[in-house]
Coordinates of C-alpha atoms and ligand atoms in Angstrom, one line a residue:
X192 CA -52.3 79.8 -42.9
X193 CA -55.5 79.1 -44.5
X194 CA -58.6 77.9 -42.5
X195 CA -60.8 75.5 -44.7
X196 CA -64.1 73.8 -43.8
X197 CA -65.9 73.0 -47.0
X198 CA -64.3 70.3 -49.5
X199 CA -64.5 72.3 -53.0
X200 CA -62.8 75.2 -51.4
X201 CA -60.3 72.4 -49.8
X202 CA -59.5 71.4 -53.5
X203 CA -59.3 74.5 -55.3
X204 CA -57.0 75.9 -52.7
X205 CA -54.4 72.8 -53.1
X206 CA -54.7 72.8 -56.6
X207 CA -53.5 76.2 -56.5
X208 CA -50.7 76.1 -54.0
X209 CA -49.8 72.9 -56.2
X210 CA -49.4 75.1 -59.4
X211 CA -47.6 78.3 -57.5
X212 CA -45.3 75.5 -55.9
X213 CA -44.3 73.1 -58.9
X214 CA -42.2 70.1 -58.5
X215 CA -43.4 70.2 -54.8
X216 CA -44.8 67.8 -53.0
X217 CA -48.3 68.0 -51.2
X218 CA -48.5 66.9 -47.4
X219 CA -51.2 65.6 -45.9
X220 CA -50.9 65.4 -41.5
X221 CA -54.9 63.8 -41.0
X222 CA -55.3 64.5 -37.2
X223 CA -58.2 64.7 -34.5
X224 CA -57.5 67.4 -33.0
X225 CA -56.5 69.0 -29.6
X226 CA -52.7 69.0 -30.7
X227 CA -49.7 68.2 -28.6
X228 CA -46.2 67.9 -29.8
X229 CA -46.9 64.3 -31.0
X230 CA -48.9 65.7 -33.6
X231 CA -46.4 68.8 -34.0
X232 CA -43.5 66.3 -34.9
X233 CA -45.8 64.7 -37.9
X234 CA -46.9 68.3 -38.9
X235 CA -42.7 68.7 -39.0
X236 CA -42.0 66.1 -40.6
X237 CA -44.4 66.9 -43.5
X238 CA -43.2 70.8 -43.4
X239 CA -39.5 69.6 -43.9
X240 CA -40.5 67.4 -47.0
X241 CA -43.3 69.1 -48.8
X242 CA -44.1 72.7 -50.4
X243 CA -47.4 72.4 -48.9
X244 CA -48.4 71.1 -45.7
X245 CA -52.1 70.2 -45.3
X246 CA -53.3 69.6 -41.7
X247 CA -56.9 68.0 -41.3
X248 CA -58.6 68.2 -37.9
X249 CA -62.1 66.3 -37.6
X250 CA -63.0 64.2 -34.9
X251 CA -64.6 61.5 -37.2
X252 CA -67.8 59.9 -35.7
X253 CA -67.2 57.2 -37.9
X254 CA -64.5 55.3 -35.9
X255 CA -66.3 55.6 -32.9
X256 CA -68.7 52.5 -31.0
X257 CA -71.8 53.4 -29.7
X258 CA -70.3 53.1 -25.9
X259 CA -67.0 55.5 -26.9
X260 CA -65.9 58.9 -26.5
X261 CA -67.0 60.4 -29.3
X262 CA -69.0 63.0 -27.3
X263 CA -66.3 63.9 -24.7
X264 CA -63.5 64.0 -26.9
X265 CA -61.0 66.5 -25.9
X266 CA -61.5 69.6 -28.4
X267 CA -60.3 73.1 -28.8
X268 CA -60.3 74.7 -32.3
X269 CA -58.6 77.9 -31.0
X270 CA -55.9 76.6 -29.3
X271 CA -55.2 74.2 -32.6
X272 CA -55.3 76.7 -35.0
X273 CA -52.3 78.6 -33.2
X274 CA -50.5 75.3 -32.9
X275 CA -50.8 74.7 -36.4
X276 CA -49.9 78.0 -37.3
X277 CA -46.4 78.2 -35.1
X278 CA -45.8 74.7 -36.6
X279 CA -45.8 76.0 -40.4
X280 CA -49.0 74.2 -41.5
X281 CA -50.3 76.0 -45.1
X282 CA -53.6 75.1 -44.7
X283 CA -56.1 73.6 -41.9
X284 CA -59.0 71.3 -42.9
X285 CA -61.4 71.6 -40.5
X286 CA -64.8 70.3 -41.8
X287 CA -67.8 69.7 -40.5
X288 CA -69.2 66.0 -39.4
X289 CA -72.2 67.4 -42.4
X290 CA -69.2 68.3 -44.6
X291 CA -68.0 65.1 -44.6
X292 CA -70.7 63.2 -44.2
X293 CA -73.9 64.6 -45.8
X294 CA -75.7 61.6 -45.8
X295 CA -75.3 58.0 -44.0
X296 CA -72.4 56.4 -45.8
X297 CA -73.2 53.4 -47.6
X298 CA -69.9 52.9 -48.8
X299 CA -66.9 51.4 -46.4
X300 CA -63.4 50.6 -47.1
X301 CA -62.6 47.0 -44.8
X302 CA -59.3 45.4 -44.3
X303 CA -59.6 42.2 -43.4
X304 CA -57.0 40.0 -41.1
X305 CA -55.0 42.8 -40.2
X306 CA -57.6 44.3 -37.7
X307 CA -58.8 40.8 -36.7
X308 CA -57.1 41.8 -33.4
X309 CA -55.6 44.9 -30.9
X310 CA -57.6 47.5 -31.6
X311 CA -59.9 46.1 -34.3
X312 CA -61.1 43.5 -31.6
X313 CA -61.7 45.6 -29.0
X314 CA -63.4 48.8 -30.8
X315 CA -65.5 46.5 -33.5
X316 CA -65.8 49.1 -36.4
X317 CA -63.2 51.1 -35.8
X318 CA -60.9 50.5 -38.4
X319 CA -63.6 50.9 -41.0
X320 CA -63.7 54.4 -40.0
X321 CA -60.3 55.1 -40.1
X322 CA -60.2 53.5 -43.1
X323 CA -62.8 55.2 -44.8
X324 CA -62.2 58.5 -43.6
X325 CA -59.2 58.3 -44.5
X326 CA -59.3 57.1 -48.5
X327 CA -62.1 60.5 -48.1
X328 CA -59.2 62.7 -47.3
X329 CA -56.8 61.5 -49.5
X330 CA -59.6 61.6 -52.5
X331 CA -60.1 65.1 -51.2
X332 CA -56.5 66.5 -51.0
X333 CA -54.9 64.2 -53.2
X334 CA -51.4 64.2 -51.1
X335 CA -48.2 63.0 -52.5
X336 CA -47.2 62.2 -49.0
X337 CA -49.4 61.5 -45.5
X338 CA -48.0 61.3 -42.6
X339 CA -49.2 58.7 -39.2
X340 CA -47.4 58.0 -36.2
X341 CA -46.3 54.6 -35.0
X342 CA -48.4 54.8 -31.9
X343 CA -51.0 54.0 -33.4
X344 CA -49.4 51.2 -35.5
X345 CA -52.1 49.2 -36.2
X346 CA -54.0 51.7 -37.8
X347 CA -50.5 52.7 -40.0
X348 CA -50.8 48.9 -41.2
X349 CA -54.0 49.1 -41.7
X350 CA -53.7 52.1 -44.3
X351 CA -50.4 51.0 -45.7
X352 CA -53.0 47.6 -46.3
X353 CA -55.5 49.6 -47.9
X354 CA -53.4 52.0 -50.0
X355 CA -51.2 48.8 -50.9
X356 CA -54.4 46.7 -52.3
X357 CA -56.2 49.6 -54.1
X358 CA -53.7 51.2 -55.6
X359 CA -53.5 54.5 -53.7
X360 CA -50.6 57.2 -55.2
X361 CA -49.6 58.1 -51.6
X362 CA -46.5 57.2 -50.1
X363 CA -47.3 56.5 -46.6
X364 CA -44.6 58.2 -43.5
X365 CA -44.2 56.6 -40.6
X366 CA -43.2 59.0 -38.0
X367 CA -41.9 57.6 -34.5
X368 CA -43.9 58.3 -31.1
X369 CA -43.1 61.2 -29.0
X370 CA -43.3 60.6 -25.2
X371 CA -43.6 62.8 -22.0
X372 CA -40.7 63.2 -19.8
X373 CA -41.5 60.2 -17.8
X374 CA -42.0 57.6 -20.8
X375 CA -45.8 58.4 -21.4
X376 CA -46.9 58.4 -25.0
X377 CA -48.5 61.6 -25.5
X378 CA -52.0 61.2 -27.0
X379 CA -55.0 63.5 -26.5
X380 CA -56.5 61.6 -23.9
X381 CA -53.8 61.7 -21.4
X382 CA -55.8 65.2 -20.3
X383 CA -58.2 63.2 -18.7
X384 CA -56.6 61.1 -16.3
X385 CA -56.7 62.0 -12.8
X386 CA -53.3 62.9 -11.0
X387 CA -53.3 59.4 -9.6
X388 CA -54.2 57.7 -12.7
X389 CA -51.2 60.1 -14.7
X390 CA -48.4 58.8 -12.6
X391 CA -49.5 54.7 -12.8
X392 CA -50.1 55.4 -16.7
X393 CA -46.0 55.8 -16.9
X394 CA -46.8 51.5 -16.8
X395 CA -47.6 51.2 -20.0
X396 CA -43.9 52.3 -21.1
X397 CA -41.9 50.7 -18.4
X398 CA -43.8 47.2 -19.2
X399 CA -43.0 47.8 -22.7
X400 CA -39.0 48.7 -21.6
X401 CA -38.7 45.3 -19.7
X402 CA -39.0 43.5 -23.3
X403 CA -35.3 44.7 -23.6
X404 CA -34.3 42.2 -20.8
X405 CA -36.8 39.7 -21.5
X406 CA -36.1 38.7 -24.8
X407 CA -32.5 38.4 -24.1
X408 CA -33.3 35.9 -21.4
X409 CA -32.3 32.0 -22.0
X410 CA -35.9 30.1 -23.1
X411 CA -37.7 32.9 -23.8
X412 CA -41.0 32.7 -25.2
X413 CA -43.7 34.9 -27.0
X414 CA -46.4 33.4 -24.8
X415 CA -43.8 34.5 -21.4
X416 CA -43.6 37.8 -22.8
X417 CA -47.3 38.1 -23.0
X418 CA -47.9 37.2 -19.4
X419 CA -44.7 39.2 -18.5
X420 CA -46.4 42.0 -19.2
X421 CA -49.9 41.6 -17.9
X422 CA -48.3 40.7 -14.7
X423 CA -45.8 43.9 -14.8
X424 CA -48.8 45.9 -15.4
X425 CA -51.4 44.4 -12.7
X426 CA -47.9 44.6 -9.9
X427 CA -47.2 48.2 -10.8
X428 CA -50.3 49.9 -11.5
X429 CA -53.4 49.1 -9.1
X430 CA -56.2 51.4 -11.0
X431 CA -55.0 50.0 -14.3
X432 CA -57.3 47.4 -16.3
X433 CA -55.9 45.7 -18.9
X434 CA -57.8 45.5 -22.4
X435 CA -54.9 44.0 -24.2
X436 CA -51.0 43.0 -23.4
X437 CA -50.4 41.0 -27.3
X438 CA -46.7 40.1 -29.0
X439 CA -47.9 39.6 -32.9
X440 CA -45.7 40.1 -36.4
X441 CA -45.7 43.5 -37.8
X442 CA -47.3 45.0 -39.5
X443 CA -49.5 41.2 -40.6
X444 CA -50.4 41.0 -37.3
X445 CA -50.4 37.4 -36.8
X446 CA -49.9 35.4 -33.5
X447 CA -46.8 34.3 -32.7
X448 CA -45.9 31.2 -29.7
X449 CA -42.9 29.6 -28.7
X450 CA -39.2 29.9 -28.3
X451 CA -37.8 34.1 -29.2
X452 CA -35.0 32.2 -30.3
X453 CA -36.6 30.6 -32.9
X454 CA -38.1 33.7 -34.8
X455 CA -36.6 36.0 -37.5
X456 CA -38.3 38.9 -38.3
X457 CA -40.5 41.9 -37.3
X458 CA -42.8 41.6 -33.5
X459 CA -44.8 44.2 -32.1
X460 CA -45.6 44.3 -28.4
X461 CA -48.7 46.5 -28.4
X462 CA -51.0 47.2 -25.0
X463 CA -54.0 48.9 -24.6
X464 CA -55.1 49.8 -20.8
X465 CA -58.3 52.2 -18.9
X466 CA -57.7 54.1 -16.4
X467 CA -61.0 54.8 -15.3
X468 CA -63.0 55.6 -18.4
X469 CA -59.6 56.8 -20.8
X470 CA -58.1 53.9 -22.7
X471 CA -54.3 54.5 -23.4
X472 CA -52.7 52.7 -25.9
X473 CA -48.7 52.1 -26.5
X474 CA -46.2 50.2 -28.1
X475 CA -43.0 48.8 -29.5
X476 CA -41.6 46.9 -32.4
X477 CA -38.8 44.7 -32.7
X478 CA -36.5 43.1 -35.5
X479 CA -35.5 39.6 -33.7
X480 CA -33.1 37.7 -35.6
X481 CA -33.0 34.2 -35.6
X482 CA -29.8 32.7 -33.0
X483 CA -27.6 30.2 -34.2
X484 CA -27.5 27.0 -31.7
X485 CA -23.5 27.3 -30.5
X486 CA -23.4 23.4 -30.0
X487 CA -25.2 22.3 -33.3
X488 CA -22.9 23.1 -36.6
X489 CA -25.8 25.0 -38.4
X490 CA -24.6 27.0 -41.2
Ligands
AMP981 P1 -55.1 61.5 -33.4 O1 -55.3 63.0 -33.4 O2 -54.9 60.9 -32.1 O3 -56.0 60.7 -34.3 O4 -53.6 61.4 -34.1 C1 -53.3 61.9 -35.3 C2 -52.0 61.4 -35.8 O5 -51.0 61.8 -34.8 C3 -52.0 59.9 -35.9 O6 -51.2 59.5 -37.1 C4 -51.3 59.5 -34.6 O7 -50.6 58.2 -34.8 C5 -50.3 60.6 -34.4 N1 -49.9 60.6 -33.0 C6 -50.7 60.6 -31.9 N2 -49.9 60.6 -30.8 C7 -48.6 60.6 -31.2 C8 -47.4 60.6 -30.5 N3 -47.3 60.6 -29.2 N4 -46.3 60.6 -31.3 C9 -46.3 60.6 -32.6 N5 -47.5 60.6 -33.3 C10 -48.6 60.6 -32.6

């Protein structure tokens, strides 16, 4: 495994691998670090599709507001680098924030409607630096496949957005979330929280597990489900402060009101809670289709 922190050598090295390897594809797994097996299941998935498996690591104070963790980030290069090893990764790009950013960027890639809400609402900015570091990495490596999990599904339609309207030749990989024994999404953060605040986060799943029930109730509706799950979350968990509880299409992310019944198509239930000072964030999409009234004759 190759260990990589400036860009030209980044290049020269997958052009290379890209030669001795023809006819296979390049990988690209863009991470921030401190790895757990959420991140080992994307670097899998890109191992068992692709001759050569690019793993970035950078902690990119682009996505980051001023009041965020940027500083206190979980990090440990060490313990990554063996992670990535065991996990078949060809080569780790681990740059620099100077690397990447020799001087204040004045150029930003912005997509617009989709991150008008979630995450984009609450962490103004954000997606701009996802956004743009990412396009940097994929101008960088040049991957014929990059790889994002659905935990973070916003940010996925964000960059399927982006690499939609500018004509990106990527193919974008959704890769499904992997969870703790207990139903916690496993994320970087979850290092942080205290005992106490570990066992209440198991909230964010079960809240998200009652939407099985709820949507199959009689008179359902999108603005019950909302409140359904606020209330599940302030009842269950007493250190937990809600920053969203939202039911939207997927991936447009428009608001959606009214009867279940009544809608065909793709929701996502997505939540986004502290515990103290760590924000988790989880969620679930569904493919509701629309039910036929059994006393009217529709077709
Ligand atoms: P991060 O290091 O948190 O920026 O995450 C890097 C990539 O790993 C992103 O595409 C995340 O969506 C993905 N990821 C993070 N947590 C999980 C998880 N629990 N299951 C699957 N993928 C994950």
């Amino acid at each position: 495994m190759k260990v990589i922190k400036n860009i030209s050598e980044l290049r020269q090295t997958v052009s290379a691998m890209r030669r001795s390897k023809e006819g296979e594809k390049v990988g690209l797994v863009p991470t921030m670090g401190y790895l757990h097996e959420g991140h080992v299941s994307l670097i899998e998935a890109a191992r068992s599709q692709c001759g050569t498996v690019v793993l970035s690591i950078f902690v990119n104070p682009l996505q980051f507001g001023p009041n965020e963790d940027y500083e206190t980030y979980p990090r440990d290069t060490e313990r990554d680098l063996r992670i990535a090893e065991q996990a078949g990764v060809d080569i780790v790009f681990l740059p620099e924030a100077g690397e990447m950013y020799p001087q204040p960027t004045r150029t930003k890639v912005v997509v617009s409607g989709i991150t008008d809400r979630l995450c984009g609402a609450s962490r103004p900015g954000h997606f701009d630096g996802v956004a743009t570091v990412v396009t940097k990495l994929f101008h960088i490596v040049e991957p014929d496949k990059a790889y994002f999990g659905m935990k973070d599904a916003q940010q996925v339609a964000v960059i399927e957005q982006f690499v939609f309207d500018l004509n990106m030749n990527v193919e974008i990989v959704r890769c499904p979330t992997l969870r703790e024994a207990d139903g916690l999404a496993m994320s970087s953060r979850n290092v942080r929280l205290s005992p106490e605040e570990r066992k209440q986060a198991v909230v964010l799943y079960q809240a998200l597990t009652r939407l099985d029930d709820w949507l199959k109730e009689d008179g359902m509706t999108f603005e019950k489900l909302q409140d359904g799950l606020r209330r599940y979350i302030a009842d269950n968990a007493p250190l937990a402060a809600v920053n969203y509880a939202e039911v939207l299409t997927y991936p447009a992310l428009t608001p959606v009101a009214g009867p279940v019944r009544d809608f065909h198509g793709e929701i996502i239930a997505a939540l986004a809670v502290k515990f103290g000072g760590t924000r988790l964030i989880d969620n679930r999409i569904f493919t509701l289709k629309k039910r036929r009234c059994r006393l009217c004759s529709e077709r």
